[in-house]
Amino acid sequence: MLTACLEVLGLALCVTGSLLAMVACGLPMWKVSAFIDSNILVAQTLWEGLWMSCVVQSTGQMQCKVHDSMLALAQDHQTARALTVISGVLGIVALAVTVAGAQCTNCIRDETIKSRVVHAGGVIYIISGLFMLVPLCWMAHRIILDFNNPNIPSSKKREIGAAIYVGWAASTLLLLGGTLLCCSFSQMVRGANSMKYTPTKTIAMNEEFHKNLYV
């Protein structure tokens, strides 16, 4: 029962984390325009994402444009694109692997193999979370450096957007859920579910005892 609970909880966290990672990958709010100094009163807000850039007017109108060339992007953008896509693919693979070895499915009959498959799914989810975490931290680091750089004009400085915070939440859920799936593989958890029965002692009866029964 404990193993099944850990698997269900871990899988729920990992699926939620994978969905949030895909949302963060598609959102254009990785970098947002910073309102500082003389740039406080502006008529538009700039959003920069991995796949497109958007301009939001003060009237509420929004115009978005897909990046023309991938090679023209900065190195952190290119790396973030690749790693987030890989993270999403690993999340789908980990879901298939974990469901195949879960206690609630009959895809695999052998309990030992099922536990190893679930453990493999948890490891893949952890790798997916790390692949998502690396570009987020790199992008946030670059934004902070540029923000504190006095040589960059205020109009070109950016702040951390909502997509990065969503990605951090996704990475946390993926790492936590993957760890729970790996914990369900441990011998302590598996041993708590198995009941040990002591062998029954048989009474040896000799021929004389059998004869006395019939006298």
Coordinates of C-alpha atoms in Angstrom, one line a residue:
M1 CA 0.0 0.0 0.0
L2 CA 2.8 2.4 0.8
T3 CA 4.5 1.7 -2.5
A4 CA 1.3 2.4 -4.4
C5 CA 0.8 5.7 -2.5
L6 CA 4.4 6.8 -3.2
E7 CA 4.0 5.9 -6.9
V8 CA 0.7 7.8 -7.3
L9 CA 1.9 10.9 -5.4
G10 CA 5.2 10.9 -7.3
L11 CA 3.5 10.4 -10.7
A12 CA 1.0 13.2 -10.0
L13 CA 3.8 15.6 -9.1
C14 CA 5.8 14.6 -12.1
V15 CA 2.9 15.0 -14.6
T16 CA 2.1 18.4 -13.1
G17 CA 5.7 19.4 -13.4
S18 CA 5.9 18.2 -17.0
L19 CA 2.8 20.2 -18.0
L20 CA 4.2 23.3 -16.3
A21 CA 7.5 22.9 -18.0
M22 CA 5.7 22.8 -21.4
V23 CA 3.7 25.9 -20.5
A24 CA 6.9 27.7 -19.4
C25 CA 8.6 26.7 -22.7
G26 CA 5.8 28.2 -24.8
L27 CA 5.2 31.4 -22.8
P28 CA 6.8 34.6 -24.2
M29 CA 7.5 36.1 -20.7
W30 CA 11.0 34.9 -20.1
K31 CA 12.3 38.5 -20.1
V32 CA 10.1 41.5 -19.5
S33 CA 10.9 45.2 -19.8
A34 CA 12.2 46.8 -16.6
F35 CA 10.5 50.0 -15.4
I36 CA 13.3 52.0 -13.8
D37 CA 14.5 55.6 -13.8
S38 CA 13.0 57.5 -16.8
N39 CA 11.5 54.3 -18.2
I40 CA 8.7 54.2 -15.6
L41 CA 6.1 55.9 -17.8
V42 CA 5.9 53.9 -21.0
A43 CA 3.1 53.1 -23.4
Q44 CA 4.2 49.5 -24.1
T45 CA 5.6 46.5 -22.4
L46 CA 8.1 44.2 -24.1
W47 CA 8.1 40.4 -23.6
E48 CA 10.9 38.1 -24.8
G49 CA 10.4 34.4 -25.0
L50 CA 12.2 31.4 -26.5
W51 CA 10.1 31.3 -29.6
M52 CA 8.6 34.8 -30.0
S53 CA 8.7 38.4 -28.8
C54 CA 5.6 40.4 -27.9
V55 CA 4.7 44.0 -27.4
V56 CA 1.8 44.8 -25.1
Q57 CA 0.3 48.3 -25.5
S58 CA -1.1 50.3 -22.6
T59 CA -4.5 49.9 -24.3
G60 CA -4.4 46.1 -23.9
Q61 CA -3.5 45.3 -27.5
M62 CA -0.7 42.7 -27.9
Q63 CA 1.4 42.0 -31.0
C64 CA 3.7 39.0 -31.2
K65 CA 6.4 38.0 -33.7
V66 CA 8.1 34.7 -34.0
H67 CA 11.9 34.9 -34.0
D68 CA 13.1 35.0 -37.6
S69 CA 16.3 33.0 -37.2
M70 CA 17.4 30.6 -34.5
L71 CA 21.1 31.3 -35.3
A72 CA 20.5 35.0 -34.7
L73 CA 19.5 34.4 -31.1
A74 CA 21.8 34.7 -28.2
Q75 CA 23.5 31.6 -26.9
D76 CA 21.4 31.4 -23.8
H77 CA 18.2 31.4 -25.9
Q78 CA 19.5 28.7 -28.1
T79 CA 20.6 26.5 -25.2
A80 CA 17.3 27.1 -23.4
R81 CA 15.3 26.1 -26.5
A82 CA 17.2 22.8 -26.8
L83 CA 17.2 21.9 -23.1
T84 CA 13.5 22.7 -22.5
V85 CA 12.4 20.6 -25.6
I86 CA 14.6 17.7 -24.4
S87 CA 13.0 18.1 -20.9
G88 CA 9.5 17.8 -22.4
V89 CA 10.4 14.7 -24.4
L90 CA 12.0 13.1 -21.4
G91 CA 8.8 13.8 -19.4
I92 CA 6.7 12.0 -22.0
V93 CA 9.1 9.0 -22.0
A94 CA 9.2 8.9 -18.2
L95 CA 5.4 8.9 -18.1
A96 CA 5.2 5.9 -20.4
V97 CA 7.9 4.0 -18.4
T98 CA 6.4 4.8 -15.0
V99 CA 2.9 3.8 -16.0
A100 CA 4.2 0.5 -17.5
G101 CA 5.7 -0.4 -14.1
A102 CA 3.2 1.0 -11.8
Q103 CA 1.3 -1.1 -9.2
C104 CA -2.0 -0.2 -10.7
T105 CA -1.2 -1.6 -14.2
N106 CA -0.7 -5.1 -15.5
C107 CA 1.8 -4.4 -18.3
I108 CA 4.5 -6.2 -16.4
R109 CA 3.8 -9.2 -14.2
D110 CA 7.1 -9.6 -12.3
E111 CA 7.1 -7.4 -9.2
T112 CA 10.9 -7.1 -9.3
I113 CA 11.0 -5.9 -12.8
K114 CA 8.0 -3.5 -12.1
S115 CA 9.9 -1.9 -9.3
R116 CA 13.0 -1.4 -11.4
V117 CA 10.9 0.1 -14.2
V118 CA 9.3 2.6 -11.8
H119 CA 12.8 3.5 -10.5
A120 CA 14.0 4.1 -14.1
G121 CA 11.0 6.3 -14.7
G122 CA 11.9 8.3 -11.5
V123 CA 15.5 8.8 -12.7
I124 CA 14.3 10.0 -16.1
Y125 CA 12.0 12.5 -14.4
I126 CA 14.9 13.8 -12.3
I127 CA 17.0 14.2 -15.4
S128 CA 14.1 16.0 -17.0
G129 CA 13.9 18.4 -14.1
L130 CA 17.6 19.1 -14.2
F131 CA 17.4 19.8 -18.0
M132 CA 14.7 22.3 -17.2
L133 CA 16.5 23.9 -14.3
V134 CA 19.8 24.6 -16.1
P135 CA 18.5 27.1 -18.7
L136 CA 16.2 28.8 -16.2
C137 CA 19.1 29.5 -13.8
W138 CA 21.4 30.5 -16.7
M139 CA 18.8 32.9 -18.2
A140 CA 18.0 34.4 -14.7
H141 CA 21.7 34.9 -14.1
R142 CA 22.2 36.7 -17.4
I143 CA 19.2 38.9 -16.8
I144 CA 20.5 39.9 -13.3
L145 CA 24.0 40.7 -14.7
D146 CA 22.6 42.8 -17.5
F147 CA 20.3 44.6 -15.1
N148 CA 23.2 45.6 -12.8
N149 CA 25.4 46.5 -15.7
P150 CA 25.8 50.3 -15.8
N151 CA 26.8 50.2 -19.5
I152 CA 23.4 49.0 -20.6
P153 CA 20.8 51.7 -21.0
S154 CA 17.7 51.5 -18.9
S155 CA 15.5 51.0 -21.9
K156 CA 17.2 47.8 -22.8
K157 CA 17.3 46.3 -19.3
R158 CA 15.0 43.3 -18.6
E159 CA 13.6 41.6 -15.5
I160 CA 12.8 38.0 -14.8
G161 CA 9.5 37.1 -16.4
A162 CA 6.7 34.9 -15.1
A163 CA 7.7 32.0 -17.4
I164 CA 11.0 31.5 -15.4
Y165 CA 9.1 31.3 -12.2
V166 CA 6.7 28.8 -13.7
G167 CA 9.7 26.8 -14.9
W168 CA 11.3 26.8 -11.4
A169 CA 8.0 25.4 -10.0
A170 CA 8.0 22.8 -12.7
S171 CA 11.6 21.8 -12.0
T172 CA 10.8 21.5 -8.3
L173 CA 7.9 19.2 -8.9
L174 CA 9.8 17.1 -11.3
L175 CA 12.7 16.6 -8.9
L176 CA 10.4 15.9 -6.0
G177 CA 8.2 13.5 -7.9
G178 CA 11.1 11.7 -9.4
T179 CA 12.7 11.3 -5.9
L180 CA 9.4 9.8 -4.6
L181 CA 9.3 7.3 -7.5
C182 CA 12.9 6.3 -6.7
C183 CA 12.1 6.0 -3.0
S184 CA 9.3 3.5 -3.9
F185 CA 12.0 1.2 -5.2
S186 CA 13.8 1.0 -1.8
Q187 CA 13.9 -2.3 0.0
M188 CA 12.4 -0.7 3.2
V189 CA 9.3 0.4 1.4
R190 CA 9.0 -2.8 -0.5
G191 CA 9.6 -4.8 2.7
A192 CA 6.8 -3.0 4.5
N193 CA 4.3 -4.3 2.0
S194 CA 5.4 -7.9 2.1
M195 CA 4.2 -10.0 5.0
K196 CA 6.5 -12.7 6.3
Y197 CA 4.9 -16.0 7.3
T198 CA 6.7 -18.4 9.6
P199 CA 6.6 -22.0 8.3
T200 CA 4.3 -24.3 10.2
K201 CA 5.7 -27.1 12.2
T202 CA 4.6 -30.6 11.3
I203 CA 4.2 -33.2 14.0
A204 CA 5.9 -36.4 13.0
M205 CA 3.9 -39.4 14.0
N206 CA 5.5 -42.8 14.2
E207 CA 3.8 -46.1 13.4
E208 CA 3.2 -47.0 17.1
F209 CA 1.1 -43.9 17.5
H210 CA -0.9 -44.8 14.5
K211 CA -1.5 -48.3 15.9
N212 CA -2.6 -46.9 19.3
L213 CA -5.3 -44.9 17.5
Y214 CA -6.9 -48.1 16.2
V215 CA -6.6 -50.2 19.4

